[in-house]
Short mmCIF file of C-alpha atoms in Angstrom, two decimals:
data_model
loop_
_atom_site.label_atom_id
_atom_site.label_comp_id
_atom_site.label_asym_id
_atom_site.label_seq_id
_atom_site.Cartn_x
_atom_site.Cartn_y
_atom_site.Cartn_z
CA ASP P 1 -52.15 -91.86 -28.69
CA ALA P 2 -53.92 -90.52 -31.61
CA LYS P 3 -52.95 -92.75 -34.51
CA THR P 4 -52.16 -91.71 -38.15
CA THR P 5 -52.72 -93.19 -41.45
CA GLN P 6 -50.64 -92.47 -44.40
CA PRO P 7 -50.27 -93.76 -48.02
CA THR P 8 -47.74 -96.54 -48.29
CA SER P 9 -45.97 -94.84 -51.16
CA MET P 10 -46.17 -91.87 -53.52
CA ASP P 11 -44.14 -90.70 -56.67
CA CYS P 12 -43.32 -87.37 -57.63
CA ALA P 13 -41.64 -85.56 -60.51
CA GLU P 14 -38.60 -83.43 -59.72
CA GLY P 15 -39.47 -79.78 -59.63
CA ARG P 16 -43.16 -80.39 -58.86
CA ALA P 17 -44.89 -80.11 -55.59
CA ALA P 18 -45.14 -83.24 -53.52
CA ASN P 19 -48.26 -83.26 -51.32
CA LEU P 20 -48.39 -85.87 -48.53
CA PRO P 21 -51.55 -86.63 -46.88
CA CYS P 22 -52.09 -87.83 -43.33
CA ASN P 23 -55.26 -88.73 -41.37
CA HIS P 24 -55.65 -88.43 -37.66
CA SER P 25 -59.19 -88.45 -36.83
CA THR P 26 -58.73 -89.13 -33.24
CA ILE P 27 -56.54 -86.25 -32.34
CA SER P 28 -56.78 -84.54 -29.25
CA GLY P 29 -57.17 -80.74 -28.76
CA ASN P 30 -53.68 -80.28 -27.24
CA GLU P 31 -51.75 -82.60 -29.56
CA TYR P 32 -49.60 -81.44 -32.15
CA VAL P 33 -48.84 -82.78 -35.65
CA TYR P 34 -45.29 -83.41 -36.46
CA TRP P 35 -43.55 -84.26 -39.64
CA TYR P 36 -40.34 -86.03 -39.92
CA ARG P 37 -38.34 -87.89 -42.78
CA GLN P 38 -35.77 -90.52 -42.74
CA ILE P 39 -33.35 -91.00 -45.57
CA HIS P 40 -31.90 -94.48 -46.09
CA SER P 41 -29.45 -95.25 -43.11
CA GLN P 42 -29.74 -91.96 -41.21
CA GLY P 43 -31.66 -90.69 -38.41
CA PRO P 44 -34.84 -88.98 -38.77
CA GLN P 45 -34.92 -85.30 -39.72
CA TYR P 46 -37.36 -83.03 -38.26
CA ILE P 47 -39.59 -81.13 -40.89
CA ILE P 48 -42.22 -79.14 -39.54
CA HIS P 49 -44.95 -79.21 -36.80
CA GLY P 50 -48.21 -77.53 -36.06
CA LEU P 51 -51.29 -77.31 -33.91
CA LYS P 52 -54.19 -75.58 -35.63
CA ASN P 53 -52.87 -73.08 -38.04
CA ASN P 54 -51.06 -73.66 -41.34
CA GLU P 55 -47.32 -73.52 -41.02
CA THR P 56 -44.46 -72.78 -43.32
CA ASN P 57 -40.62 -72.95 -43.02
CA GLU P 58 -37.88 -73.14 -45.30
CA MET P 59 -38.32 -76.89 -45.81
CA ALA P 60 -42.05 -77.39 -46.32
CA SER P 61 -45.59 -76.10 -45.50
CA LEU P 62 -48.10 -77.82 -43.44
CA ILE P 63 -51.78 -77.52 -43.90
CA ILE P 64 -54.12 -78.85 -41.24
CA THR P 65 -57.82 -78.94 -41.74
CA GLU P 66 -60.12 -76.93 -39.67
CA ASP P 67 -61.47 -80.01 -37.91
CA ARG P 68 -57.62 -81.07 -37.27
CA LYS P 69 -58.59 -84.66 -38.38
CA SER P 70 -56.14 -84.33 -41.38
CA SER P 71 -53.07 -82.59 -42.57
CA THR P 72 -50.87 -82.26 -45.64
CA LEU P 73 -47.22 -81.84 -45.88
CA ILE P 74 -46.18 -79.89 -49.02
CA LEU P 75 -42.60 -79.82 -50.56
CA PRO P 76 -43.16 -77.07 -53.10
CA HIS P 77 -40.31 -78.07 -55.31
CA ALA P 78 -39.25 -81.64 -54.85
CA THR P 79 -35.69 -82.57 -55.71
CA LEU P 80 -34.06 -86.09 -55.99
CA ARG P 81 -32.76 -85.80 -52.44
CA ASP P 82 -36.26 -85.44 -51.00
CA THR P 83 -36.61 -89.11 -51.78
CA ALA P 84 -37.31 -90.59 -48.17
CA VAL P 85 -39.76 -91.96 -45.82
CA TYR P 86 -42.03 -89.28 -44.48
CA TYR P 87 -43.55 -89.68 -40.96
CA CYS P 88 -46.71 -87.95 -39.82
CA ILE P 89 -46.73 -88.17 -36.06
CA VAL P 90 -49.04 -86.88 -33.39
CA ARG P 91 -47.37 -86.26 -30.29
CA VAL P 92 -48.62 -87.43 -27.04
CA GLY P 93 -49.38 -84.38 -24.95
CA GLY P 94 -47.27 -83.62 -21.65
CA TYR P 95 -44.81 -86.63 -22.23
CA GLY P 96 -42.98 -85.96 -25.49
CA LYS P 97 -42.48 -89.54 -26.81
CA LEU P 98 -43.03 -89.90 -30.69
CA THR P 99 -44.66 -92.95 -31.87
CA PHE P 100 -43.57 -93.83 -35.60
CA GLY P 101 -45.91 -95.59 -38.01
CA GLN P 102 -44.83 -97.02 -41.22
CA GLY P 103 -44.78 -93.61 -43.16
CA THR P 104 -45.13 -92.78 -46.66
CA ILE P 105 -42.03 -93.83 -48.95
CA LEU P 106 -41.87 -90.70 -51.31
CA THR P 107 -39.93 -91.36 -54.28
CA VAL P 108 -38.89 -88.26 -56.46
CA HIS P 109 -37.93 -89.17 -60.09
CA PRO P 110 -36.18 -87.12 -62.83
CA GLY B 1 -30.10 -75.61 -35.88
CA ALA B 2 -30.33 -78.09 -33.18
CA VAL B 3 -27.58 -80.80 -33.67
CA VAL B 4 -27.48 -84.08 -32.01
CA SER B 5 -24.28 -86.23 -32.39
CA GLN B 6 -24.25 -89.95 -31.89
CA HIS B 7 -21.00 -92.14 -31.77
CA PRO B 8 -19.91 -94.60 -32.96
CA SER B 9 -21.76 -94.64 -36.29
CA ARG B 10 -21.04 -98.29 -36.79
CA VAL B 11 -19.71 -101.09 -34.51
CA ILE B 12 -19.18 -104.71 -35.05
CA CYS B 13 -18.34 -106.83 -32.24
CA LYS B 14 -18.33 -110.35 -31.02
CA SER B 15 -21.21 -111.96 -29.07
CA GLY B 16 -21.01 -111.49 -25.51
CA THR B 17 -19.23 -108.11 -25.41
CA SER B 18 -20.86 -104.89 -24.27
CA VAL B 19 -21.29 -101.91 -26.37
CA LYS B 20 -21.64 -98.40 -25.31
CA ILE B 21 -23.30 -95.82 -27.57
CA GLU B 22 -23.15 -91.90 -26.94
CA CYS B 23 -25.71 -89.43 -27.70
CA ARG B 24 -24.71 -85.58 -27.37
CA SER B 25 -26.62 -82.54 -27.86
CA LEU B 26 -24.19 -80.15 -29.20
CA ASP B 27 -25.75 -76.67 -29.24
CA PHE B 28 -28.61 -77.15 -26.66
CA GLN B 29 -29.33 -78.68 -23.35
CA ALA B 30 -31.53 -81.67 -23.52
CA THR B 31 -33.57 -82.19 -20.66
CA THR B 32 -35.14 -85.41 -22.32
CA MET B 33 -33.33 -88.01 -24.56
CA PHE B 34 -34.93 -90.95 -26.30
CA TRP B 35 -33.59 -94.16 -27.46
CA TYR B 36 -34.98 -96.02 -30.52
CA ARG B 37 -34.27 -99.17 -32.40
CA GLN B 38 -34.86 -99.85 -35.96
CA PHE B 39 -34.75 -103.34 -37.63
CA PRO B 40 -34.42 -103.43 -41.56
CA LYS B 41 -37.43 -102.32 -43.46
CA GLN B 42 -39.45 -101.52 -40.29
CA SER B 43 -40.25 -98.32 -38.55
CA LEU B 44 -38.54 -96.98 -35.46
CA MET B 45 -39.45 -98.45 -32.08
CA LEU B 46 -39.07 -96.42 -28.86
CA MET B 47 -36.98 -98.28 -26.39
CA ALA B 48 -36.72 -95.73 -23.50
CA THR B 49 -36.88 -92.27 -22.37
CA SER B 50 -34.22 -90.68 -20.15
CA ASN B 51 -34.54 -87.53 -18.18
CA GLU B 52 -31.41 -85.83 -16.94
CA GLY B 53 -30.49 -86.94 -13.33
CA SER B 54 -33.15 -89.68 -12.98
CA LYS B 55 -33.79 -93.31 -14.08
CA ALA B 56 -34.99 -94.05 -17.68
CA THR B 57 -38.48 -95.18 -18.42
CA TYR B 58 -38.43 -98.28 -20.46
CA GLU B 59 -40.97 -99.24 -23.00
CA GLN B 60 -42.91 -102.51 -22.54
CA GLY B 61 -40.95 -105.54 -23.68
CA VAL B 62 -37.59 -103.78 -23.48
CA GLU B 63 -35.19 -105.26 -20.90
CA LYS B 64 -33.62 -102.54 -18.78
CA ASP B 65 -30.89 -104.91 -17.40
CA LYS B 66 -29.80 -105.46 -20.91
CA PHE B 67 -30.03 -101.87 -22.16
CA LEU B 68 -28.56 -99.57 -19.61
CA ILE B 69 -29.14 -96.09 -20.12
CA ASN B 70 -27.22 -93.23 -18.20
CA HIS B 71 -28.22 -89.46 -18.71
CA ALA B 72 -25.63 -87.91 -16.31
CA SER B 73 -25.83 -84.47 -17.84
CA LEU B 74 -27.85 -82.13 -19.96
CA THR B 75 -25.74 -82.92 -23.08
CA LEU B 76 -24.90 -86.52 -22.86
CA SER B 77 -26.87 -89.80 -22.69
CA THR B 78 -25.52 -93.46 -23.11
CA LEU B 79 -26.91 -96.55 -23.83
CA THR B 80 -25.03 -99.78 -23.19
CA VAL B 81 -26.04 -103.15 -24.69
CA THR B 82 -24.79 -105.56 -22.36
CA SER B 83 -23.63 -109.10 -23.36
CA ALA B 84 -24.82 -108.29 -26.89
CA HIS B 85 -26.02 -111.14 -29.06
CA PRO B 86 -26.81 -111.40 -32.86
CA GLU B 87 -30.51 -110.61 -32.24
CA ASP B 88 -29.37 -107.22 -30.89
CA SER B 89 -27.94 -106.28 -34.18
CA SER B 90 -29.99 -103.34 -35.12
CA PHE B 91 -29.82 -99.58 -35.99
CA TYR B 92 -29.94 -97.60 -32.57
CA ILE B 93 -31.11 -93.99 -32.90
CA CYS B 94 -31.29 -91.31 -30.13
CA SER B 95 -32.98 -88.28 -30.12
CA ALA B 96 -33.20 -85.30 -27.84
CA THR B 97 -35.55 -82.34 -26.64
CA GLY B 98 -34.37 -79.11 -25.43
CA THR B 99 -35.36 -76.74 -22.66
CA GLY B 100 -37.64 -73.85 -23.37
CA GLY B 101 -41.07 -73.45 -24.84
CA THR B 102 -44.35 -73.73 -23.16
CA SER B 103 -44.92 -77.26 -23.34
CA ILE B 104 -42.92 -80.41 -23.94
CA SER B 105 -45.41 -81.13 -26.75
CA ASN B 106 -44.35 -78.21 -28.47
CA GLN B 107 -40.55 -79.00 -28.63
CA PRO B 108 -39.52 -80.96 -31.64
CA GLN B 109 -37.24 -84.14 -31.09
CA HIS B 110 -34.00 -83.85 -33.05
CA PHE B 111 -32.27 -87.14 -33.94
CA GLY B 112 -28.70 -88.32 -34.07
CA ASP B 113 -27.42 -90.17 -37.33
CA GLY B 114 -27.78 -93.65 -35.65
CA THR B 115 -25.37 -96.56 -34.73
CA ARG B 116 -25.53 -99.45 -36.94
CA LEU B 117 -24.64 -102.36 -34.46
CA SER B 118 -23.52 -105.81 -35.76
CA ILE B 119 -23.06 -108.71 -33.39
CA LEU B 120 -21.08 -111.52 -34.83
#
């Protein structure tokens, strides 16, 4: 499994963009990068995923470097409700299971 | 969007009893469902993977006779904690992956809201 490294915690001001980095230097060519978040006492919520190209949806943008060894999740206008633990996960190819690390605790403050 | 429903959301029971947790995919067919466990201030740990109509695959260290998993249909998987003890108290979360797509690697998992199990 390709492992990921994320900062333990980050702060962000409400209304500003939150940029969450993730390193996955051992990622294989057929492995996708997934982002989930978990708000306290709830199940994880899927945010976005990508393989090579940058991706955007209604929740966030995902920027993957050309060598695929790192990525950044961007929440363009963070709100207090975005306070959560954010997990960057590289999906094991052909099997589907997700391996959760410790994630990044994002705190959005007024 | 894809919705996964988990029931019950919370259960408190006496030591020695068995507890069944249901996981349903409401608007898609889930060929594969996953069961996780999360202790306080820790990350999610995968317990087992279940495929519809076949036996579940358990992760190393997870007792298959204690955590019984049944995935009898494309929309329902159940986890039964047998003879539960206080150390089994935890947050149990299921997830499901649907059919379709070119590769299972490309299918996001959708999670239920979890079941908080407390054994007295």
